[in-house]
Short mmCIF file of C-alpha atoms in Angstrom, two decimals:
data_model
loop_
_atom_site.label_atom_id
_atom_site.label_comp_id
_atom_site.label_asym_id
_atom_site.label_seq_id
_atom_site.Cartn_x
_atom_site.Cartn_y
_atom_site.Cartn_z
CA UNK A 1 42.41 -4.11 45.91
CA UNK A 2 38.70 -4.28 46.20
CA UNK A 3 38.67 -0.65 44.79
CA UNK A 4 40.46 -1.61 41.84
CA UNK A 5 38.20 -4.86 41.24
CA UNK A 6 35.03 -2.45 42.03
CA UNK A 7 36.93 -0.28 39.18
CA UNK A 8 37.08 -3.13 36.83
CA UNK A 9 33.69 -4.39 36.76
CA UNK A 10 32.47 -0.33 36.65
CA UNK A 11 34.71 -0.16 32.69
CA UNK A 12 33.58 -3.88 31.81
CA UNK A 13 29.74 -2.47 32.70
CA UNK A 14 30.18 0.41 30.45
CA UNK A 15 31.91 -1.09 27.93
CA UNK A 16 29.22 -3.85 27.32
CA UNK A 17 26.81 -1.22 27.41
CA UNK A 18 28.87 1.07 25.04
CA UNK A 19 29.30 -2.22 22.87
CA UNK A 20 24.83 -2.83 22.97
CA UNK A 21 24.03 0.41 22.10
CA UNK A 22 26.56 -0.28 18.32
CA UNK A 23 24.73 -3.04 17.49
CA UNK A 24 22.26 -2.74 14.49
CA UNK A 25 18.28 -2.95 15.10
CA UNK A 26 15.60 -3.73 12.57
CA UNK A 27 13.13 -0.48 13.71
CA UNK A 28 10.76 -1.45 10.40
CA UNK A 29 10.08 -5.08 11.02
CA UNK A 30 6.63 -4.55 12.50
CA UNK A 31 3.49 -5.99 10.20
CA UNK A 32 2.40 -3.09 7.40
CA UNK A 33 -0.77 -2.45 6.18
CA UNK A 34 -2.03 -4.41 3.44
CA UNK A 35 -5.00 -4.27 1.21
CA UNK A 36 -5.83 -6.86 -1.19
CA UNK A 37 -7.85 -6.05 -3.88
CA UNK A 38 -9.50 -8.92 -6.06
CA UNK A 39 -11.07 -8.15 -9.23
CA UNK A 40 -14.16 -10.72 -10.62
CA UNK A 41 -15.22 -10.32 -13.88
CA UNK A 42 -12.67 -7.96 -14.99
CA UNK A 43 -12.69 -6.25 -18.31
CA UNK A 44 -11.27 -8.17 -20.89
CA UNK A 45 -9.55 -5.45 -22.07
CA UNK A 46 -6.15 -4.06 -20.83
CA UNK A 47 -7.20 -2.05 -17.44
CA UNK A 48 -5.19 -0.12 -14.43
CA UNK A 49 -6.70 -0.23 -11.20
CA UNK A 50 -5.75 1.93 -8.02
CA UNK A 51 -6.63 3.07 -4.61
CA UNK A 52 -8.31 6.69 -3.84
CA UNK A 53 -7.42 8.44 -0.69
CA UNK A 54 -9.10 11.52 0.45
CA UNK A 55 -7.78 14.51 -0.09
CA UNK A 56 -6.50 16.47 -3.92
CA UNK A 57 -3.08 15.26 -5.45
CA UNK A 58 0.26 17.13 -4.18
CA UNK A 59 2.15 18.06 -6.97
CA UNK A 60 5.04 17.79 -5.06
CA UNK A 61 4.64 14.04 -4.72
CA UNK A 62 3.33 13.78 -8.34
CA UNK A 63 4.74 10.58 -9.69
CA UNK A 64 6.55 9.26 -6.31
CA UNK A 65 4.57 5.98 -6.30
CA UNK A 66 5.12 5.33 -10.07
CA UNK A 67 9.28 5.58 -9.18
CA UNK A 68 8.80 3.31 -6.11
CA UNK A 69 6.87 0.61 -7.82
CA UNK A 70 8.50 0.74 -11.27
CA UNK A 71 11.81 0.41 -12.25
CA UNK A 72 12.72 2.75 -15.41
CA UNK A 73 11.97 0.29 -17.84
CA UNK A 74 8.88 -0.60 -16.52
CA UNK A 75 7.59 3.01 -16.37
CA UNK A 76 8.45 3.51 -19.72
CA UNK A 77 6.16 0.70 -20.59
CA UNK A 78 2.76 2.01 -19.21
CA UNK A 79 0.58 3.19 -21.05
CA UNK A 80 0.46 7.02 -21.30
CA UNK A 81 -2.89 7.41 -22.76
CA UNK A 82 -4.46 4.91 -20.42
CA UNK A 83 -2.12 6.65 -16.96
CA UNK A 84 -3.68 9.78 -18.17
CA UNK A 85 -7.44 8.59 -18.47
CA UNK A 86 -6.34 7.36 -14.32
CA UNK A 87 -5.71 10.40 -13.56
CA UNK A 88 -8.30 12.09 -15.04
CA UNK A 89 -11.44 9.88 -13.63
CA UNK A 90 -10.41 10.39 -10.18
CA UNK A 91 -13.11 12.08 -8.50
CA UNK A 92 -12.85 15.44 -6.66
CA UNK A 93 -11.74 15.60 -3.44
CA UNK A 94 -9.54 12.38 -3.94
CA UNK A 95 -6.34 11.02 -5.47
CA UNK A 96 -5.08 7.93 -7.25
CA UNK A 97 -2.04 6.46 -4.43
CA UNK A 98 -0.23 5.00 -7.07
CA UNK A 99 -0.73 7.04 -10.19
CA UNK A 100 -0.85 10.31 -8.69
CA UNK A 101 1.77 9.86 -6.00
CA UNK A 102 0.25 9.41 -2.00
CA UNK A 103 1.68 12.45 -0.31
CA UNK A 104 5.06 10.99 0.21
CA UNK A 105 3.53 7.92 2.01
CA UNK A 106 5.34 4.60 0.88
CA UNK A 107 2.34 1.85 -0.98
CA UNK A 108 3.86 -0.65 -2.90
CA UNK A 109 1.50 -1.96 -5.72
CA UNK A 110 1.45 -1.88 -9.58
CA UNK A 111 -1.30 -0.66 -11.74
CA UNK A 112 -2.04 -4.36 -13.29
CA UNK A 113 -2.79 -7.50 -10.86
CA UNK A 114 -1.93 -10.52 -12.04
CA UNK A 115 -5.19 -12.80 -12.62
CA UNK A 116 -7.40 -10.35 -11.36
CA UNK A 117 -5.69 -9.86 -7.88
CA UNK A 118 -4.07 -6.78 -6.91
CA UNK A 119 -2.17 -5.91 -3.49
CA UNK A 120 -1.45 -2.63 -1.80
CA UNK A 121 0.92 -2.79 0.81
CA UNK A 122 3.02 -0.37 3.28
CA UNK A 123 2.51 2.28 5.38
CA UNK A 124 0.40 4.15 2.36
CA UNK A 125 -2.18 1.90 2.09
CA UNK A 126 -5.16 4.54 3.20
CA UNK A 127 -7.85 3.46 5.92
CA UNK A 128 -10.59 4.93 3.50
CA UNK A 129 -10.44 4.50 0.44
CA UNK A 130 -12.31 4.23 -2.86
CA UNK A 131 -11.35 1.75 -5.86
CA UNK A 132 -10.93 3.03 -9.55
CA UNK A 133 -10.97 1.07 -12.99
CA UNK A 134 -10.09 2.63 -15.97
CA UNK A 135 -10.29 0.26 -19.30
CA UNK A 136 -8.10 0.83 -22.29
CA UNK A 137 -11.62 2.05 -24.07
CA UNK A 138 -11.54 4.87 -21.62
CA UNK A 139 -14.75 3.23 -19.35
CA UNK A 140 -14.14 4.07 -15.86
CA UNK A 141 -15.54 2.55 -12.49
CA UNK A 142 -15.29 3.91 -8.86
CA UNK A 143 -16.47 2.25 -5.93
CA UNK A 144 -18.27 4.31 -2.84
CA UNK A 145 -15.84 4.50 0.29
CA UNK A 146 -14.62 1.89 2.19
CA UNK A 147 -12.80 1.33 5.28
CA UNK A 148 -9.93 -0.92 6.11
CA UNK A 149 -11.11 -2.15 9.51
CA UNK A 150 -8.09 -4.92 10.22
CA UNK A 151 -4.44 -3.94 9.57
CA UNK A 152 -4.01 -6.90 6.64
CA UNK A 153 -7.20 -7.26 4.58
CA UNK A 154 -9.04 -8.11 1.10
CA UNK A 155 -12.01 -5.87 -1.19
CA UNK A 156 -13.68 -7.98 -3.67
CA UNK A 157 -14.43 -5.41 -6.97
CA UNK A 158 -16.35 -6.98 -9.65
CA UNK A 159 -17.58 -5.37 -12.98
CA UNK A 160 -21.24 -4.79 -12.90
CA UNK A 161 -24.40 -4.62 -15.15
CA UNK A 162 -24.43 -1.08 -14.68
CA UNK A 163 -20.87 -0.40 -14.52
CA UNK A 164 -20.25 0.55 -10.71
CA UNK A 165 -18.23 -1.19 -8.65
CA UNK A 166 -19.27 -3.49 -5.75
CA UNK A 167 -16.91 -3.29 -2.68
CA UNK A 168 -16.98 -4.89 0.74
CA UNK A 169 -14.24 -6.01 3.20
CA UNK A 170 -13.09 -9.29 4.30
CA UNK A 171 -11.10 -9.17 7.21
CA UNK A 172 -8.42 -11.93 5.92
CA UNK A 173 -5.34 -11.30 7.75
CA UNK A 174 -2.34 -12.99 5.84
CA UNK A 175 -1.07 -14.43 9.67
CA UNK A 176 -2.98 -15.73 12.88
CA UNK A 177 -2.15 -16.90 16.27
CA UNK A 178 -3.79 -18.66 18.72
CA UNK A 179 -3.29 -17.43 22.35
CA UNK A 180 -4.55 -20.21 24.63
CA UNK A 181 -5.02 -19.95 28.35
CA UNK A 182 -4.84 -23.20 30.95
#
């Protein structure tokens, strides 16, 4: 009898474990990286702005970050002309995350902000990086390198008398905590 009750709780052991080891877990629900990018005295023109990351474009990811951040429609609507002047400013040594595809790592942004403010976020968004501006006129900007130096933060860009960009970082994380000790 106490064999068979030994027995008994043995299966109902395994079968709870059997049962925890079905049940669905969220491995992605960690914080991201994100990168906020705010632009002050924009051009008044129509503009695209994106992150640089170092190292030359993969042609093999060519385009990935347009088809994750636009639907169809949406794509269709950018501006060709204005994609291809992107492209073509980006320095040496560097490529666009969003317009030239990141190397198969997942950023999530658009080209345009919305008043002036434009976010990067997910595992893409690059610990150095550079910001470009490309106007509708074909003027281009791009910043020296920065550094993300907090897993969640903000560059302030802003159009210049003499048409460079002025970046520094803000560490502005979008959530806090206090961790108090009595």
């Amino acid at each position: 009898m106490r064999f068979q009750k030994k027995r008994m709780h043995l299966a109902a052991l395994l079968l709870t474990l059997t049962a925890l080891l079905s049940i669905p877990t969220l491995a992605d629900s960690g914080p991201k990286p994100q990168l906020i990018v705010r632009m002050e005295n924009g051009p008044e023109e129509p503009y695209y702005l994106d992150l640089l990351a170092e190292g030359d474009p993969d042609p093999k990811y060519l385009n990935d970050s347009l088809h994750w951040n636009y639907p169809e429609e949406e794509r269709a609507a950018l501006d060709p002309e204005l994609l291809q002047a992107l492209r073509s400013a980006v320095p040496e040594g560097w490529h666009a995350c969003v317009a030239q595809g990141n190397q198969g790592w997942p950023i999530y942004a658009k080209l345009t902000g919305d008043d002036g403010v434009h976010p990067f976020r997910y595992v893409g968004v690059p610990d150095t990086y550079r910001v470009i501006v490309v106007t509708k006129s074909g003027e281009s900007w791009v910043s020296e390198p920065l550094t993300r130096h907090a897993l969640q933060c903000s560059a302030l860009t802003s159009q210049g008398k003499a048409n460079a960009i002025l970046g520094f970082i803000l560490a502005e994380p979008v959530w806090r905590f206090v961790v108090s000790i009595s």
